[in-house]
PDB file of C-alpha atoms in Angstrom:
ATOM      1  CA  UNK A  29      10.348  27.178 -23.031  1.00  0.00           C
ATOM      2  CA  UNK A  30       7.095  29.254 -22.734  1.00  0.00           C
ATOM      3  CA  UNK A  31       5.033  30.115 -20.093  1.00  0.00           C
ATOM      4  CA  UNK A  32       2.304  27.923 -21.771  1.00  0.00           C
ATOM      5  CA  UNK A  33       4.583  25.245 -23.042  1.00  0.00           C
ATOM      6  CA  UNK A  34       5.875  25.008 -18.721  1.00  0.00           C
ATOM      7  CA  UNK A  35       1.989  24.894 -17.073  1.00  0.00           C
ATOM      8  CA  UNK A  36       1.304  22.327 -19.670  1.00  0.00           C
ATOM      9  CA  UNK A  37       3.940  20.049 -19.111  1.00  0.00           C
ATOM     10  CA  UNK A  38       3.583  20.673 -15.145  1.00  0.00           C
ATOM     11  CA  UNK A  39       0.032  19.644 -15.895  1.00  0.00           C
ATOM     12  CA  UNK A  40       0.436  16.604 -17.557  1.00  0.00           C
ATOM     13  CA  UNK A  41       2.541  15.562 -15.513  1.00  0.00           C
ATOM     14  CA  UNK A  42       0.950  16.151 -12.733  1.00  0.00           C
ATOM     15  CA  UNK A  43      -1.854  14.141 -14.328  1.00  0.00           C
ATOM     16  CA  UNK A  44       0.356  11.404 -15.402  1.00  0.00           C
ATOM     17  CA  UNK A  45       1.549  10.934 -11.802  1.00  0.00           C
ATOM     18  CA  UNK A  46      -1.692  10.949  -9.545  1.00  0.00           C
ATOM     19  CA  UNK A  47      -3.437   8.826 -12.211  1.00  0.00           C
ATOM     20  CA  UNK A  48      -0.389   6.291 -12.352  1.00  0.00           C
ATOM     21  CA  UNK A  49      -0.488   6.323  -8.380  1.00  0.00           C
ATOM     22  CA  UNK A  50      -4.429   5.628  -8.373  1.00  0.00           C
ATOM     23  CA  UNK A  51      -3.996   3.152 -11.184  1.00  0.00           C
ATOM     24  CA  UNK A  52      -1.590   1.610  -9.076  1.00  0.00           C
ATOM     25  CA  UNK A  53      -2.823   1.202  -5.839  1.00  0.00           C
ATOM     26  CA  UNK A  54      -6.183  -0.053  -7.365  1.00  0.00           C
ATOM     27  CA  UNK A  55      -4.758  -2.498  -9.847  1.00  0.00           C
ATOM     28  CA  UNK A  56      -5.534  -6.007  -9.855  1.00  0.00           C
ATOM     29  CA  UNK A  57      -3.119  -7.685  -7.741  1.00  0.00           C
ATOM     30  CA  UNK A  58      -3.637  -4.706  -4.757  1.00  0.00           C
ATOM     31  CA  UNK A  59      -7.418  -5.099  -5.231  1.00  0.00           C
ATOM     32  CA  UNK A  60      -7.617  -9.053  -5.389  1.00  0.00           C
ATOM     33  CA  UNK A  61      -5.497  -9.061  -2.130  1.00  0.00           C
ATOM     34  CA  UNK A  62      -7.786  -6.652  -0.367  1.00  0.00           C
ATOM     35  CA  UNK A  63     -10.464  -8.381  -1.493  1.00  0.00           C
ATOM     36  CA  UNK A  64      -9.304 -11.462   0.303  1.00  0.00           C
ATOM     37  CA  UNK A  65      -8.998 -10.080   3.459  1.00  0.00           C
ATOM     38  CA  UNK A  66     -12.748  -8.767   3.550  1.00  0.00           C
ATOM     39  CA  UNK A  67     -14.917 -11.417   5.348  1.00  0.00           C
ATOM     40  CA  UNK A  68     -17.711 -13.788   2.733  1.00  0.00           C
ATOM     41  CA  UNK A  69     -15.628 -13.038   0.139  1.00  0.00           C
ATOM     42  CA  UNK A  70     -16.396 -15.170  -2.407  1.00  0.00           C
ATOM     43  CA  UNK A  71     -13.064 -16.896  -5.076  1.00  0.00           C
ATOM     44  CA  UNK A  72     -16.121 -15.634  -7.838  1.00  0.00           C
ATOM     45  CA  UNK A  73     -15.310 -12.136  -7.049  1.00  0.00           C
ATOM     46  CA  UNK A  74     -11.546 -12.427  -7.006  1.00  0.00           C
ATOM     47  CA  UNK A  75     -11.298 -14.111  -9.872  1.00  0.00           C
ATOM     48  CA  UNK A  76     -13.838 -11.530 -10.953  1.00  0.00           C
ATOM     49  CA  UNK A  77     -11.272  -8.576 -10.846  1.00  0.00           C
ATOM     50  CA  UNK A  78      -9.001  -9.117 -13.604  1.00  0.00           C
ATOM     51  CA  UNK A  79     -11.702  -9.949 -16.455  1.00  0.00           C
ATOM     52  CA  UNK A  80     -13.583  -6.860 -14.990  1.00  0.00           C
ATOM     53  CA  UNK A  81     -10.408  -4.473 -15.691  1.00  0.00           C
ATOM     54  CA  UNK A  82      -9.536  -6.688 -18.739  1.00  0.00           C
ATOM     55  CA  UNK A  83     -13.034  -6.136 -20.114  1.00  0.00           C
ATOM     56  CA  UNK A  84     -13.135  -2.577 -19.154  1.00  0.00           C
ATOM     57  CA  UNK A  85      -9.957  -1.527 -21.240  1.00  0.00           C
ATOM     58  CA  UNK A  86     -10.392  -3.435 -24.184  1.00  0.00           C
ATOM     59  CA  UNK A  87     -14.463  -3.920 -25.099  1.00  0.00           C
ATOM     60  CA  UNK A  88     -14.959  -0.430 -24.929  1.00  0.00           C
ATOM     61  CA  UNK A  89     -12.077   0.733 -27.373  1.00  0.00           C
ATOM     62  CA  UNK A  90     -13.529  -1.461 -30.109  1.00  0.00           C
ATOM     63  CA  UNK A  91     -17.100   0.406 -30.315  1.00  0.00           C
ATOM     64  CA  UNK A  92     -15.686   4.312 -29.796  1.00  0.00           C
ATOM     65  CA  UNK A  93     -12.773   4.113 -32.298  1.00  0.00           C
ATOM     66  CA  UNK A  94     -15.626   4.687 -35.149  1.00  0.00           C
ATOM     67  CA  UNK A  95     -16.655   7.735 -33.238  1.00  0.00           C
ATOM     68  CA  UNK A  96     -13.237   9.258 -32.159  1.00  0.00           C
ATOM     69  CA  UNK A  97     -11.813   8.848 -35.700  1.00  0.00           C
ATOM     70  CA  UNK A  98     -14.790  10.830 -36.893  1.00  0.00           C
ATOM     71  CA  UNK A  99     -14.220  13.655 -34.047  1.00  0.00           C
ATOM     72  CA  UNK A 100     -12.470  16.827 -36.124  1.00  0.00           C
ATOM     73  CA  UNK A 101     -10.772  17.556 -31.890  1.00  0.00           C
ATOM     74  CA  UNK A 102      -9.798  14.706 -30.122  1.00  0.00           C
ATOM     75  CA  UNK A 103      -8.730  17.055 -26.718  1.00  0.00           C
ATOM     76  CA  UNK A 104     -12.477  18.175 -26.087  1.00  0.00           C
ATOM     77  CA  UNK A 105     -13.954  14.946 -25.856  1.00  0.00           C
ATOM     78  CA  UNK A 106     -11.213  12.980 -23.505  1.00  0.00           C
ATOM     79  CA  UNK A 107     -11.545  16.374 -21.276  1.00  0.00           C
ATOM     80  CA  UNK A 108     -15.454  16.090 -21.097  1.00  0.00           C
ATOM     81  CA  UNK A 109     -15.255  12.108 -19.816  1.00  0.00           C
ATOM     82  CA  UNK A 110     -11.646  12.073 -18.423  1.00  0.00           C
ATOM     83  CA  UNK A 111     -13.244  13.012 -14.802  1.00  0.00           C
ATOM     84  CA  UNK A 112     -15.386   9.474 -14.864  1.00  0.00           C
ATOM     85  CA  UNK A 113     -11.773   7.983 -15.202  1.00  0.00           C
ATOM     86  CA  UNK A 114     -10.635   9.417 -11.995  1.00  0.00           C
ATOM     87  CA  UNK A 115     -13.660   9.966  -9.770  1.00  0.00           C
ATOM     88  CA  UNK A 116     -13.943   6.390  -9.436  1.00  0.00           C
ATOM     89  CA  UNK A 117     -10.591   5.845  -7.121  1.00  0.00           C
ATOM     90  CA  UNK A 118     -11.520   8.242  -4.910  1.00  0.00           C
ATOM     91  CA  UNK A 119     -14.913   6.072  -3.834  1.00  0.00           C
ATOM     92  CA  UNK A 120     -12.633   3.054  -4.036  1.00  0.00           C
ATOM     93  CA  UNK A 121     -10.840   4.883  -1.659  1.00  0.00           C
ATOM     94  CA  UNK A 122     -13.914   6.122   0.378  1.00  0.00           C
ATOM     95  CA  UNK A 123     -15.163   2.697   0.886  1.00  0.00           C
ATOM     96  CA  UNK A 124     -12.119   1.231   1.995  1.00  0.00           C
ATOM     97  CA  UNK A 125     -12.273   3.607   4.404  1.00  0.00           C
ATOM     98  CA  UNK A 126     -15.674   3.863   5.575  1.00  0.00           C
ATOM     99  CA  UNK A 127     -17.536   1.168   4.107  1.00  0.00           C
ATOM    100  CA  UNK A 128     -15.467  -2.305   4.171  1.00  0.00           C
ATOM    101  CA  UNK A 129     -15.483  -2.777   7.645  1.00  0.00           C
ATOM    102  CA  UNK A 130     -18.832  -2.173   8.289  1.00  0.00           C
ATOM    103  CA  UNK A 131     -20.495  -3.822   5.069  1.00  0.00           C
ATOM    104  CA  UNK A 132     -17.831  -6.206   3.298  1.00  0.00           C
ATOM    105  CA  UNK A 133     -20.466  -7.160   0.502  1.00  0.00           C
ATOM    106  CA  UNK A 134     -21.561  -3.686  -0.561  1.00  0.00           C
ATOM    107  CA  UNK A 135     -17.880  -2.778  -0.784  1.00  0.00           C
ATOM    108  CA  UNK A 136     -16.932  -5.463  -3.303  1.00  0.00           C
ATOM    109  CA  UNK A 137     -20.091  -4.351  -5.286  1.00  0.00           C
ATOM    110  CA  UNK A 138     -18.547  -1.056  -5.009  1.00  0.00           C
ATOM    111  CA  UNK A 139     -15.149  -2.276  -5.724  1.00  0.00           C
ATOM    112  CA  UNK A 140     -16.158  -4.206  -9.063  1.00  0.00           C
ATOM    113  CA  UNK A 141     -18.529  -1.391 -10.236  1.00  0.00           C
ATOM    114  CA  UNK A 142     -16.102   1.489  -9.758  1.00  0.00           C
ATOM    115  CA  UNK A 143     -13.237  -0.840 -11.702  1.00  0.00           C
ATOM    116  CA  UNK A 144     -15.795  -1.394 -14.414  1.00  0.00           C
ATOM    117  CA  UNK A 145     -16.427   2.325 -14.616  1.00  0.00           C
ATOM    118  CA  UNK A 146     -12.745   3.518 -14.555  1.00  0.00           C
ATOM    119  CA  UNK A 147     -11.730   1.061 -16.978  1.00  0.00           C
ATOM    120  CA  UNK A 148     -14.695   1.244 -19.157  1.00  0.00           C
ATOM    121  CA  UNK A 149     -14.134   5.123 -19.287  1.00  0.00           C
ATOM    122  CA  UNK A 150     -10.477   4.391 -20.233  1.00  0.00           C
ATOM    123  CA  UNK A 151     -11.538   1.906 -22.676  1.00  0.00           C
ATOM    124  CA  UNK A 152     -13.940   4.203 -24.292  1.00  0.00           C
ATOM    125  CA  UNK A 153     -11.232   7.303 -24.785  1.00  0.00           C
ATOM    126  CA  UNK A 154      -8.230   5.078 -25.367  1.00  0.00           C
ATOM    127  CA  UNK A 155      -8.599   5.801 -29.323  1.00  0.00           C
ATOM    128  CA  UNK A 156      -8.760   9.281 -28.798  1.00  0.00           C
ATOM    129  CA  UNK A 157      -5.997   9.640 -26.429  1.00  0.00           C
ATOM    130  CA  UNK A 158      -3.297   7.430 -28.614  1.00  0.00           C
ATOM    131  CA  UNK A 159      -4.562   9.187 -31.335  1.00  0.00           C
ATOM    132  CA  UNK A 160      -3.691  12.901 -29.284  1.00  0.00           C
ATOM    133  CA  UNK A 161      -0.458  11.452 -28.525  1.00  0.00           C
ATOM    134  CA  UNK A 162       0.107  10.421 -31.608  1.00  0.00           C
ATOM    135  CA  UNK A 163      -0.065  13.449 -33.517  1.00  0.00           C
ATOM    136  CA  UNK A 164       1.878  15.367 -30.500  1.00  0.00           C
ATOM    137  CA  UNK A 165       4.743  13.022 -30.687  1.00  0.00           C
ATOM    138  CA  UNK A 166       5.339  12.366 -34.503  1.00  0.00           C
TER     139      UNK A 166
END
C-alpha cells in the first residue's frame, strides 16, 4: 500500500466516522427527544423534524443531478460545499450547550435551520458523491 493510498484511506475514514457520529447524535429520533424536553415546545416542531431531514436529503438531489452529471470532476465540487455539511453539527452542538437553556425557542429555530442546512447540503452533493463512489468502486 502507498504512502498516498494509507493517508487517504486514514482520511476517509476518519471522515466517515466523525460524520457518522454527528449524523448520529443529531438524527431524528435524538433530536425529536431533545426537543421534547425543551420548555413551549410545540408537537408542530417535533413532528417538524423528520419532514425537515426527509426534505433536506431528497428535494435537493432532484435539481443538482443535471448539474453534477455535467461536472467533467466530481471531487472538486463535493470538497468546495462538503464543509456546509458539517459546520452545521457543531452549532447544533453549540446551542445545546449554550443556548437551550437560556432561550428554548431560538434553539429549535436553530435546531430546524441547521437540519435543513446539513441535509439540504447533503441532498445537493448526493449525485456527485454516489457518482465518486461509483466510479472508485466498479
Amino acid at each position: 500500500m502507498t504512502e498516498h493510498l494509507r493517508h487517504n484511506v486514514a482520511a476517509l475514514g476518519a471522515d466517515y466516522a466523525l460524520f457518522v457520529v454527528g449524523l448520529t447524535l443529531a438524527s431524528q429520533s435524538h433530536a425529536a427527544a431533545g426537543v421534547r424536553g425543551l420548555p413551549g415546545a410545540p408537537n408542530v416542531v417535533i413532528g417538524a423534524i423528520p419532514a425537515v431531514m426527509t426534505l433536506g436529503w431528497f428535494l435537493p438531489s432532484l435539481f443538482a443531478a443535471g448539474h453534477t452529471e455535467a461536472l467533467p470532476r466530481k471531487l472538486p465540487f463535493i470538497l468546495r460545499y462538503t464543509v456546509w455539511e458539517r459546520v452545521p453539527f457543531a452549532v447544533l452542538a453549540l446551542t445545546a450547550f449554550f443556548i437551550a437553556g437560556p432561550a428554548p425557542v431560538v434553539a429549535l429555530v436553530l435546531l430546524l435551520l441547521m437540519l435543513l442546512v446539513t441535509t439540504g447540503v447533503g441532498g445537493v452533493l448526493m449525485p456527485a458523491w454516489m457518482d465518486l463512489i461509483g466510479r472508485v468502486v466498479r
